[in-house]
PDB file of C-alpha atoms in Angstrom:
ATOM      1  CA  UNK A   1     -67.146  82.545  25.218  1.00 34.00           C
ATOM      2  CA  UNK A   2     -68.793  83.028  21.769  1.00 37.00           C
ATOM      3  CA  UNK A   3     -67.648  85.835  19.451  1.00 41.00           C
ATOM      4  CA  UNK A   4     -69.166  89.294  19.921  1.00 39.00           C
ATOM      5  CA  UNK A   5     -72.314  87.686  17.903  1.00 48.00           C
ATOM      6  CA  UNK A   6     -72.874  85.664  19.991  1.00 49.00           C
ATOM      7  CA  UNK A   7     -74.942  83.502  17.663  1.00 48.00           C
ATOM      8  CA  UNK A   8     -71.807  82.140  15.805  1.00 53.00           C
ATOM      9  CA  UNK A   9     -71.635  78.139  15.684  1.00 52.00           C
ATOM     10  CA  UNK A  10     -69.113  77.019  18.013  1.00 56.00           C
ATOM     11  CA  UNK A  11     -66.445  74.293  17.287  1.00 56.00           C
ATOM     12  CA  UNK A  12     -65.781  71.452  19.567  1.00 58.00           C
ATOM     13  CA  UNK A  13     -63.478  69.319  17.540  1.00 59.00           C
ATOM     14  CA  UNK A  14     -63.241  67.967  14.395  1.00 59.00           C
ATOM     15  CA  UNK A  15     -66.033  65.953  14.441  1.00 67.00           C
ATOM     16  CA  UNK A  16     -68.785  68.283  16.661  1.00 81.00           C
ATOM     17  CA  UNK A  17     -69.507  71.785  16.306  1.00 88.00           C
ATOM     18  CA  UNK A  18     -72.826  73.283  17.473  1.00 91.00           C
ATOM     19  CA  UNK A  19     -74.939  76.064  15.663  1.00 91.00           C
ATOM     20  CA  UNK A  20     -78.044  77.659  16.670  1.00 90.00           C
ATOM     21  CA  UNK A  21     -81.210  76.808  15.667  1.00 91.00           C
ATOM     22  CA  UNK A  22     -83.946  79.877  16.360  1.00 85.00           C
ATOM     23  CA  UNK A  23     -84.248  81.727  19.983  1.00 85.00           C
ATOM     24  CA  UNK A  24     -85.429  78.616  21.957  1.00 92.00           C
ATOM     25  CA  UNK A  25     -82.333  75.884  20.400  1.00 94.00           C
ATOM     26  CA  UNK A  26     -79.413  74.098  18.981  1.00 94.00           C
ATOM     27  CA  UNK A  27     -77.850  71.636  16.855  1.00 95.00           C
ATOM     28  CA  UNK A  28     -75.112  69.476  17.750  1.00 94.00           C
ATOM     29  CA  UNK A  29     -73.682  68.556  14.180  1.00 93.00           C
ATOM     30  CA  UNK A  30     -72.147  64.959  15.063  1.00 89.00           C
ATOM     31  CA  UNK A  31     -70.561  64.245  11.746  1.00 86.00           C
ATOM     32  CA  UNK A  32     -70.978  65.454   7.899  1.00 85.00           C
ATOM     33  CA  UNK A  33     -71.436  62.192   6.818  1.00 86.00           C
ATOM     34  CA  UNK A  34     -74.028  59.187   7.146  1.00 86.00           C
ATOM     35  CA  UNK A  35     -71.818  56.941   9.078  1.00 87.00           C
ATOM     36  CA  UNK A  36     -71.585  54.540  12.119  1.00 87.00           C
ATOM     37  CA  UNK A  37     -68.936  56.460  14.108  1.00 87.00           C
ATOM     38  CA  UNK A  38     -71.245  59.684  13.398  1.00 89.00           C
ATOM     39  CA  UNK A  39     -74.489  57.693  14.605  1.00 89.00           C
ATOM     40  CA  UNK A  40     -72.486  55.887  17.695  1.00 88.00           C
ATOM     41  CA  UNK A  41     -71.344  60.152  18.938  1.00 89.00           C
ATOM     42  CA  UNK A  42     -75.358  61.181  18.010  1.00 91.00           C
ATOM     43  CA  UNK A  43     -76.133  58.036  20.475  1.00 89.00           C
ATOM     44  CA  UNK A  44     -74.074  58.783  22.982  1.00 90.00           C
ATOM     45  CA  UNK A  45     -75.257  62.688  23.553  1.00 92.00           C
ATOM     46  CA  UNK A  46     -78.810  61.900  23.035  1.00 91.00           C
ATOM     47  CA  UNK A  47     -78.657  58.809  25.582  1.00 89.00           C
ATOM     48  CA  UNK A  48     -76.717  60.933  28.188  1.00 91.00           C
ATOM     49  CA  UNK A  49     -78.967  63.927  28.030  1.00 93.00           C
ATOM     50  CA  UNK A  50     -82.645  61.461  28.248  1.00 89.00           C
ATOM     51  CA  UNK A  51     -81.164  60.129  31.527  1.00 89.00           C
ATOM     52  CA  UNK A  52     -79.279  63.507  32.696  1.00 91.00           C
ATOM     53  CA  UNK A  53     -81.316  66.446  31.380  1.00 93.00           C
ATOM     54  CA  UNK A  54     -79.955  69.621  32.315  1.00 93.00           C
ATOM     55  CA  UNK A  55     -82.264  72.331  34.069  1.00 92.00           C
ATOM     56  CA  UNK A  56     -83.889  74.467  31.117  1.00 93.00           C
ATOM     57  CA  UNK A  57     -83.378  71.567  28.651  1.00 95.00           C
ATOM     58  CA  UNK A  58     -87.030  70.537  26.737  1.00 95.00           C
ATOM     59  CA  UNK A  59     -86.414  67.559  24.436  1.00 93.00           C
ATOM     60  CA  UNK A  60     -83.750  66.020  22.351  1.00 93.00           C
ATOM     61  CA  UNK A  61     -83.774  65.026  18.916  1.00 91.00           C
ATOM     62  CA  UNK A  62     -81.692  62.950  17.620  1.00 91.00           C
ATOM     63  CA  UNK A  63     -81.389  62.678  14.043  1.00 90.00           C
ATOM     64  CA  UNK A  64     -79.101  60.905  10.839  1.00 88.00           C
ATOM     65  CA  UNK A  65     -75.242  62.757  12.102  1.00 91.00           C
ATOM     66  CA  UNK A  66     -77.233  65.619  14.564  1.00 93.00           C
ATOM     67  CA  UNK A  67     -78.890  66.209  18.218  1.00 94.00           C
ATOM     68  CA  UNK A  68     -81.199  69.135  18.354  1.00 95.00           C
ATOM     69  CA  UNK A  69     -81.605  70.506  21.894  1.00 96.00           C
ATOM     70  CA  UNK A  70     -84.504  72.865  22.961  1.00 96.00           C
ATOM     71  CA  UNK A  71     -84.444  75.077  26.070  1.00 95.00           C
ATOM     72  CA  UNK A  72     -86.162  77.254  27.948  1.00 93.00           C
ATOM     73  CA  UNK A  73     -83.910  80.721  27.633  1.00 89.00           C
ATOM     74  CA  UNK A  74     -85.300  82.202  30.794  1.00 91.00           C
ATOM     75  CA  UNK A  75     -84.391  78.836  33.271  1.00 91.00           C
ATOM     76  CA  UNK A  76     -81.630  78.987  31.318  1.00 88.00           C
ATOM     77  CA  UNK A  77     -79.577  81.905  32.265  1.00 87.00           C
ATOM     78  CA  UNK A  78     -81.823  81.909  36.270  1.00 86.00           C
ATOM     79  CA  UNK A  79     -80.038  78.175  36.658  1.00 87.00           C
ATOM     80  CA  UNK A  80     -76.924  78.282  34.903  1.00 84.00           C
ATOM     81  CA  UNK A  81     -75.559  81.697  34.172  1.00 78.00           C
ATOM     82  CA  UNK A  82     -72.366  81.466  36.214  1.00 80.00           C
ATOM     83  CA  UNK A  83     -71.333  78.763  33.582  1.00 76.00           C
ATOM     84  CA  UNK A  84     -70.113  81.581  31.185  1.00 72.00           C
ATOM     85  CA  UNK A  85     -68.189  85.007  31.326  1.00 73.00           C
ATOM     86  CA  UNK A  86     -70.325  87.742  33.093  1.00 74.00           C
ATOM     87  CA  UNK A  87     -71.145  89.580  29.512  1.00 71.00           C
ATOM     88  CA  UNK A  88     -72.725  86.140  27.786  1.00 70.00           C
ATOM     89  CA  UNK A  89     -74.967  85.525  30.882  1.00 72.00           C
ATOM     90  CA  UNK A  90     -77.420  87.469  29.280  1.00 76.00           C
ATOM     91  CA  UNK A  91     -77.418  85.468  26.084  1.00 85.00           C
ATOM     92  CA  UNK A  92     -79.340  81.766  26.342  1.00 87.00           C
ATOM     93  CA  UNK A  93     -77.533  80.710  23.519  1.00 89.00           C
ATOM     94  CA  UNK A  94     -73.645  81.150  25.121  1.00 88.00           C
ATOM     95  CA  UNK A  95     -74.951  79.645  28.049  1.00 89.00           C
ATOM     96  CA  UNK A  96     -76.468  76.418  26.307  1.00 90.00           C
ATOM     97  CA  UNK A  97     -73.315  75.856  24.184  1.00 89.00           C
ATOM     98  CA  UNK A  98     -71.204  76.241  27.354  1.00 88.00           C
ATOM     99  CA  UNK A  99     -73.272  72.943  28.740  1.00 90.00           C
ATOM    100  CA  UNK A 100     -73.516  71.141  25.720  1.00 91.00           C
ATOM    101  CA  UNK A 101     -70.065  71.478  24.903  1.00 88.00           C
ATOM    102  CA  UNK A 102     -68.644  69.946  27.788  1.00 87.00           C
ATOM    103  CA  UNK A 103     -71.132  67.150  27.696  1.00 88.00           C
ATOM    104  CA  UNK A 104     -69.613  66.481  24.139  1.00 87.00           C
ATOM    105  CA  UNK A 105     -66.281  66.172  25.493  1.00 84.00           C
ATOM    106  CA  UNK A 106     -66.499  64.222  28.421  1.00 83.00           C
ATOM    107  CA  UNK A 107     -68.652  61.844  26.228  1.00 81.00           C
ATOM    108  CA  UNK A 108     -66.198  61.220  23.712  1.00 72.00           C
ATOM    109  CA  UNK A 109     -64.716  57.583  24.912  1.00 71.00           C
ATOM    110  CA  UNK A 110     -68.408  56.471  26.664  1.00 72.00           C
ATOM    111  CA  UNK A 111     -69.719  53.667  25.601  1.00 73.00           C
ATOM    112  CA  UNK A 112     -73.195  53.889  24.164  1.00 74.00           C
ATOM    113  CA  UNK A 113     -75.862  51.250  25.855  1.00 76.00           C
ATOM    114  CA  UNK A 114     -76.506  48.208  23.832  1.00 80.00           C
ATOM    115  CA  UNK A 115     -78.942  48.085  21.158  1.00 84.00           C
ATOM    116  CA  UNK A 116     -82.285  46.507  21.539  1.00 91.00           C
ATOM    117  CA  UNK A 117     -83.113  44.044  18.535  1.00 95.00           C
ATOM    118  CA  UNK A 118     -86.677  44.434  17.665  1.00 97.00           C
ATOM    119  CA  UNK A 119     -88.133  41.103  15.453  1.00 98.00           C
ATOM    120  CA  UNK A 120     -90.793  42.328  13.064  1.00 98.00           C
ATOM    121  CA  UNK A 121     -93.465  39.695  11.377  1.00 98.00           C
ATOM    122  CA  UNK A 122     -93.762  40.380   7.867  1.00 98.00           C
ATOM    123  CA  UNK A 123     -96.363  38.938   5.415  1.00 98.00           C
ATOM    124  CA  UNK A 124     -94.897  39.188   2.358  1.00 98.00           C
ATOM    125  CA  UNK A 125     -96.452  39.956  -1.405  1.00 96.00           C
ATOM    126  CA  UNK A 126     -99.832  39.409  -2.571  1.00 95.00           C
ATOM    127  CA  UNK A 127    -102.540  41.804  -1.066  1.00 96.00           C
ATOM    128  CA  UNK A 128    -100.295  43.149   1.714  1.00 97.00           C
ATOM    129  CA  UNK A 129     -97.193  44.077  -0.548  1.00 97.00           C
ATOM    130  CA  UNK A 130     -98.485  44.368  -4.260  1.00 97.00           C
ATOM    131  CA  UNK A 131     -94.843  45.890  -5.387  1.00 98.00           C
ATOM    132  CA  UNK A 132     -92.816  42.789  -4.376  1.00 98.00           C
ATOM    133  CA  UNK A 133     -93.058  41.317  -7.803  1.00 97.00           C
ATOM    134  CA  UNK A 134     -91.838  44.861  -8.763  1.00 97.00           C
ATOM    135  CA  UNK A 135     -89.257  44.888  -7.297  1.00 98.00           C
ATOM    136  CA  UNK A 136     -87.901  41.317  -7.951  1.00 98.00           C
ATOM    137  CA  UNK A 137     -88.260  42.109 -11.761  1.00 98.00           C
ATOM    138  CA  UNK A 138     -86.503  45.402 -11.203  1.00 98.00           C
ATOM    139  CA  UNK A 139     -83.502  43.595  -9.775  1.00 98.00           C
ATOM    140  CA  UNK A 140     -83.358  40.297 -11.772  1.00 98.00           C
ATOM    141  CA  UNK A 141     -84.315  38.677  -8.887  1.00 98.00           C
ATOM    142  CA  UNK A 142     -87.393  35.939  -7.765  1.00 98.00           C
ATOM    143  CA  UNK A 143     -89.406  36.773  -5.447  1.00 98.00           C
ATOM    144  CA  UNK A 144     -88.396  34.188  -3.132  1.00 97.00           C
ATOM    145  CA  UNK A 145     -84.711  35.883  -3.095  1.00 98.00           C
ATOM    146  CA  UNK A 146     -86.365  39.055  -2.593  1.00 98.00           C
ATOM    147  CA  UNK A 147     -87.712  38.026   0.571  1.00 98.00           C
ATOM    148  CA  UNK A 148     -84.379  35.842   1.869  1.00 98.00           C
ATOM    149  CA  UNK A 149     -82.137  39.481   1.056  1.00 98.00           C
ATOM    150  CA  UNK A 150     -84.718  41.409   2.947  1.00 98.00           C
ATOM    151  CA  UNK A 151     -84.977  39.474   6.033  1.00 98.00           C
ATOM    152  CA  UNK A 152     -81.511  38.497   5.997  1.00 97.00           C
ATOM    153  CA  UNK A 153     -80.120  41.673   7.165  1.00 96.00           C
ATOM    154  CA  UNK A 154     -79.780  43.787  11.289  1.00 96.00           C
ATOM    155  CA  UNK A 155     -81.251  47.258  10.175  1.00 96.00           C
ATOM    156  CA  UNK A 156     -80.028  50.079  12.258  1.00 93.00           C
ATOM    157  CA  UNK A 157     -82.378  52.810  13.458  1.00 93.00           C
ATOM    158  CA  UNK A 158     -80.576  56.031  12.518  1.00 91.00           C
ATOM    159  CA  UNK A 159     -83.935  58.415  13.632  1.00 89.00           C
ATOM    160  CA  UNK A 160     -87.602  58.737  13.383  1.00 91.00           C
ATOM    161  CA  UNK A 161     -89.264  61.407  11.221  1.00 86.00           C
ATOM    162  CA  UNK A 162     -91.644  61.678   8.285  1.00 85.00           C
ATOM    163  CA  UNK A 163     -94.663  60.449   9.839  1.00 89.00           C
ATOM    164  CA  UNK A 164     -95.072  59.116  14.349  1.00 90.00           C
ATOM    165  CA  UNK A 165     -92.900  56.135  14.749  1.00 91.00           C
ATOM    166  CA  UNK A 166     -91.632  56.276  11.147  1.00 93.00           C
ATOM    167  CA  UNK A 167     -87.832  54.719  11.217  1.00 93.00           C
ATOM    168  CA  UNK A 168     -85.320  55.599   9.037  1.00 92.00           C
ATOM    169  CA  UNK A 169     -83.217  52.156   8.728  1.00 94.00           C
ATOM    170  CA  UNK A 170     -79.596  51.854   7.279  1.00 91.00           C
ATOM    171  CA  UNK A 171     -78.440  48.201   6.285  1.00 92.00           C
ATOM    172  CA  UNK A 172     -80.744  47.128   3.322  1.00 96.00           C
ATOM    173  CA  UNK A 173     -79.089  45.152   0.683  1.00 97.00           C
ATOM    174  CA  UNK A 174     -78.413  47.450  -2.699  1.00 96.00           C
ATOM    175  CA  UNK A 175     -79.488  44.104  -4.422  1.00 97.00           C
ATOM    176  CA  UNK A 176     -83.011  45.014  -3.887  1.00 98.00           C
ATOM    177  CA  UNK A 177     -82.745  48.523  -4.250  1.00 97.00           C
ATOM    178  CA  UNK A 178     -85.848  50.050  -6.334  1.00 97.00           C
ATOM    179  CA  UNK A 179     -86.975  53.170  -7.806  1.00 96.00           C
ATOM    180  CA  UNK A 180     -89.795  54.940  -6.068  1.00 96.00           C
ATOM    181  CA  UNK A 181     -93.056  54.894  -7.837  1.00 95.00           C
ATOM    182  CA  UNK A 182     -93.694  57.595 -10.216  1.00 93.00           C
ATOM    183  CA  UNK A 183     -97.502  57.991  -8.627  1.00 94.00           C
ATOM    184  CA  UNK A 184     -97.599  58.004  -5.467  1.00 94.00           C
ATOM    185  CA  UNK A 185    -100.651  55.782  -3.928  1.00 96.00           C
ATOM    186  CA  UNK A 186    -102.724  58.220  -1.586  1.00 95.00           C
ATOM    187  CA  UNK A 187    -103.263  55.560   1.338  1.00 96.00           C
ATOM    188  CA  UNK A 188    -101.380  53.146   2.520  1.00 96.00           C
ATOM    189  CA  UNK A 189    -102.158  50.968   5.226  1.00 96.00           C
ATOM    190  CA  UNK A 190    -100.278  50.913   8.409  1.00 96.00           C
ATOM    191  CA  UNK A 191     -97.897  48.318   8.804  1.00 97.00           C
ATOM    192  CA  UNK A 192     -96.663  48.729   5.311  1.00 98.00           C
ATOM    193  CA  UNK A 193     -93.082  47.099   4.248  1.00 98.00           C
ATOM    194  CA  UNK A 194     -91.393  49.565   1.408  1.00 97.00           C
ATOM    195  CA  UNK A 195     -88.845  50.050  -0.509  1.00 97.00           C
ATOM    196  CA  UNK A 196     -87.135  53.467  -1.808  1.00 95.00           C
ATOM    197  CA  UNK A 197     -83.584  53.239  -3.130  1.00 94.00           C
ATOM    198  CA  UNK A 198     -81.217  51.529  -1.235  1.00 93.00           C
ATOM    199  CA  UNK A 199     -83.852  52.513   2.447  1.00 93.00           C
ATOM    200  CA  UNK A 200     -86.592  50.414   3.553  1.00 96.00           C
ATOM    201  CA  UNK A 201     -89.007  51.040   6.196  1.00 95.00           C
ATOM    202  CA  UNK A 202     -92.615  50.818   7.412  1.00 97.00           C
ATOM    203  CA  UNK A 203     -95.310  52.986   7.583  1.00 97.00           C
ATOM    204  CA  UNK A 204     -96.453  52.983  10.950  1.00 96.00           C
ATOM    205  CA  UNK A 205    -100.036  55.132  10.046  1.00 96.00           C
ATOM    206  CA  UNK A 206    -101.779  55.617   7.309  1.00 96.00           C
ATOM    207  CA  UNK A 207    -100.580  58.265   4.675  1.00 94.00           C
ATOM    208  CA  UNK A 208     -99.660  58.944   0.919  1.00 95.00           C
ATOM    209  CA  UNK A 209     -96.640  57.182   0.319  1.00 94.00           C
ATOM    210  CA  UNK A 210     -94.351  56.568  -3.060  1.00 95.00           C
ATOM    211  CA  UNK A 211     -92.225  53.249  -1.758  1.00 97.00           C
ATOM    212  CA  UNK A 212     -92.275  50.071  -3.455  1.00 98.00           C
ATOM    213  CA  UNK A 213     -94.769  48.212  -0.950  1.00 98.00           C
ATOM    214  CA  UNK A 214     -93.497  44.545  -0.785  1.00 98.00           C
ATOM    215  CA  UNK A 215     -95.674  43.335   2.514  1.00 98.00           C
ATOM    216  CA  UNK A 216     -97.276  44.099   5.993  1.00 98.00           C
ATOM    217  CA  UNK A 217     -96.597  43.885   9.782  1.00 97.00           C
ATOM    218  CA  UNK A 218     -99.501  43.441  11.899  1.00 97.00           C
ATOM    219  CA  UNK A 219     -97.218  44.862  14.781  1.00 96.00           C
ATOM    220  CA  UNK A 220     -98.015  48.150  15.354  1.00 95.00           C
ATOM    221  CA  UNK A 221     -94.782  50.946  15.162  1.00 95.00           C
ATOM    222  CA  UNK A 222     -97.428  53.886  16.646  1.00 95.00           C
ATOM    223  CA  UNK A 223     -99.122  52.877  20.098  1.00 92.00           C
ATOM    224  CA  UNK A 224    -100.319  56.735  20.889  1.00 91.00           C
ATOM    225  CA  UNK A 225    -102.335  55.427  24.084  1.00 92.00           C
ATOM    226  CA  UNK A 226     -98.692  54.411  25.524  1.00 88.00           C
ATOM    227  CA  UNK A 227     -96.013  56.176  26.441  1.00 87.00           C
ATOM    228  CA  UNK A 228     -93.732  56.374  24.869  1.00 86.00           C
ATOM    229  CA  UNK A 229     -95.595  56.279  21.970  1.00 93.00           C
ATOM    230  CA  UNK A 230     -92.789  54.579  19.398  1.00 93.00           C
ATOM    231  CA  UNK A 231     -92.344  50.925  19.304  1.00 94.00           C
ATOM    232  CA  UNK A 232     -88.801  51.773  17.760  1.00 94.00           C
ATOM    233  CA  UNK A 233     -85.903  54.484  18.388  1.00 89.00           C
ATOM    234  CA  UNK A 234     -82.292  55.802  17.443  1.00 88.00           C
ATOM    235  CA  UNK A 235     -80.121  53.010  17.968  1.00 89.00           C
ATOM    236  CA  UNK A 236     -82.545  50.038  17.760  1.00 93.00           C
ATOM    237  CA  UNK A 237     -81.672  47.042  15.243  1.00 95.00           C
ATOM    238  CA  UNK A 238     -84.403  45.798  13.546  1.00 97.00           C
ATOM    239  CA  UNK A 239     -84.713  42.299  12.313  1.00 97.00           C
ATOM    240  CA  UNK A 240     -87.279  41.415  10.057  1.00 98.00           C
ATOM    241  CA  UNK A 241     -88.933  37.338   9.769  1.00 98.00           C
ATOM    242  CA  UNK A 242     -91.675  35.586   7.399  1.00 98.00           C
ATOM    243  CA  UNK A 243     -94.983  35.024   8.276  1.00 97.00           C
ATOM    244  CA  UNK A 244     -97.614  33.348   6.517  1.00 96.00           C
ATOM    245  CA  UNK A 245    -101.471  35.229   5.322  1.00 95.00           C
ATOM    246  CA  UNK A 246    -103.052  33.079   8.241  1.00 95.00           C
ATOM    247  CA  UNK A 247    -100.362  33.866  10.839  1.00 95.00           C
ATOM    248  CA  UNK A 248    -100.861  37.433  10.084  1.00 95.00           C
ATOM    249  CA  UNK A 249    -104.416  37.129   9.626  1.00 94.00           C
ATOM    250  CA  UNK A 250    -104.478  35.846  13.545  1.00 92.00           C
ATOM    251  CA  UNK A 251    -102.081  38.175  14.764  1.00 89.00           C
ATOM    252  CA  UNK A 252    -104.380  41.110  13.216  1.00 76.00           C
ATOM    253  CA  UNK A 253    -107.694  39.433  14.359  1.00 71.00           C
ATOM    254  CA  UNK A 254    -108.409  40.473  18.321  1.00 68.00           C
ATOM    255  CA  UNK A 255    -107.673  44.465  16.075  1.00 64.00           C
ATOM    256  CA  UNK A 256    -110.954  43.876  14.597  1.00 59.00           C
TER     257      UNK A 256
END
């Protein structure tokens, strides 16, 4: 039972608490911190409830150390109000936490399902990534070892935001970390290789973007026509590998 708010975040444990988020949700707070044993407890709520939604339940969101859960209030407390005292079955909110919160603990010691490995082609400098020299200069680097560092690492998928199928990847090598630019370009193609900081990612549309462009994928990361519509999700490892201009020239040739 929640306090005589009834809007009051609730603590699990240590490491999960849950606040509310509006009328119609709620937040699972997995962790304070960017880590791997906040990711692995954000992976295994967010995997549980795709494959065991609860009645009422809308969508999922999992994000960097959170899991946003949206609900219908009135299937809510007509499915599941004998799940809480008789003076919170009135409240969606009390009645949400009370099934979310013994998800979290029973999920504590499950394992989370493997992680698919996605390769991604990447056509490196020139035309397709103008910054590359950029950032080699930044870093006291060639260009050459720019490219070895960056498709040397597994990138881990911590969440997709920004922009449809955008991924934000942890893993990248600080020894190619750059700056953003200080203008922002207003289009960049889709399929764009960047670099921000220590992150790097790809733009999976076209949009105004400040990263440090150092190539291209002809694979696409937004398929809207399928379903669903993201090549890549929370969890994934990505692995990216050198292609030359005429393998990607062929790859992006039946697009034309």
């Amino acid at each position: 039972m929640l306090s005589d708010e009834r809007y009051e975040a609730a603590e699990l444990s240590d490491e999960a608490r849950i606040v509310p988020l509006g009328d119609g949700a709620l937040v699972v707070e997995c962790g304070d911190a960017i880590t791997l044993d906040s990711h692995k407890r954000v992976r295994q709520l967010s995997n549980y409830l795709e494959s065991h939604p609860f009645a009422g339940m809308t969508e999922c969101v999992p994000a960097f150390t959170t899991v946003t859960i949206y609900y219908d209030a009135m299937t809510l407390m007509a499915e599941h109000a004998d799940s809480v005292a008789p003076e919170d079955r009135d409240f969606p909110f009390a009645i949400a936490v009370s099934i979310v919160g013994r998800m979290v603990r029973q999920l504590k010691d499950r394992p989370v399902k493997p992680a698919k490995v996605v390769d991604i082609p990447v056509c490196y400098g020139e035309d397709l990534g103008p910054d590359l020299d950029v950032v080699a200069a930044h870093n006291g680097l060639s260009t050459e070892e720019v490219i070895d560092i960056h498709t040397a690492a597994d990138y881990l998928v911590y969440m997709l935001g920004f922009a449809p199928g955008f991924a934000y990847l942890g893993g990248m090598s600080a020894r190619i970390a750059a700056p953003r630019r200080q203008t922002p370009r207003l289009a960049i193609p889709a399929g764009t290789v960047g670099i921000a900081g220590e992150q790097t990612g790809v733009y999976p549309i076209v949009t105004p973007g400040g990263w440090q462009l150092i190539g291209r994928t002809p694979t696409r990361l937004f398929i809207p026509e399928q379903m669903p519509p993201t090549l890549l999700k929370a969890g994934d490892i990505v692995r990216f590998y050198r292609i030359s201009r005429g393998d990607y020239d062929r790859w992006e040739e039946p697009k034309r």
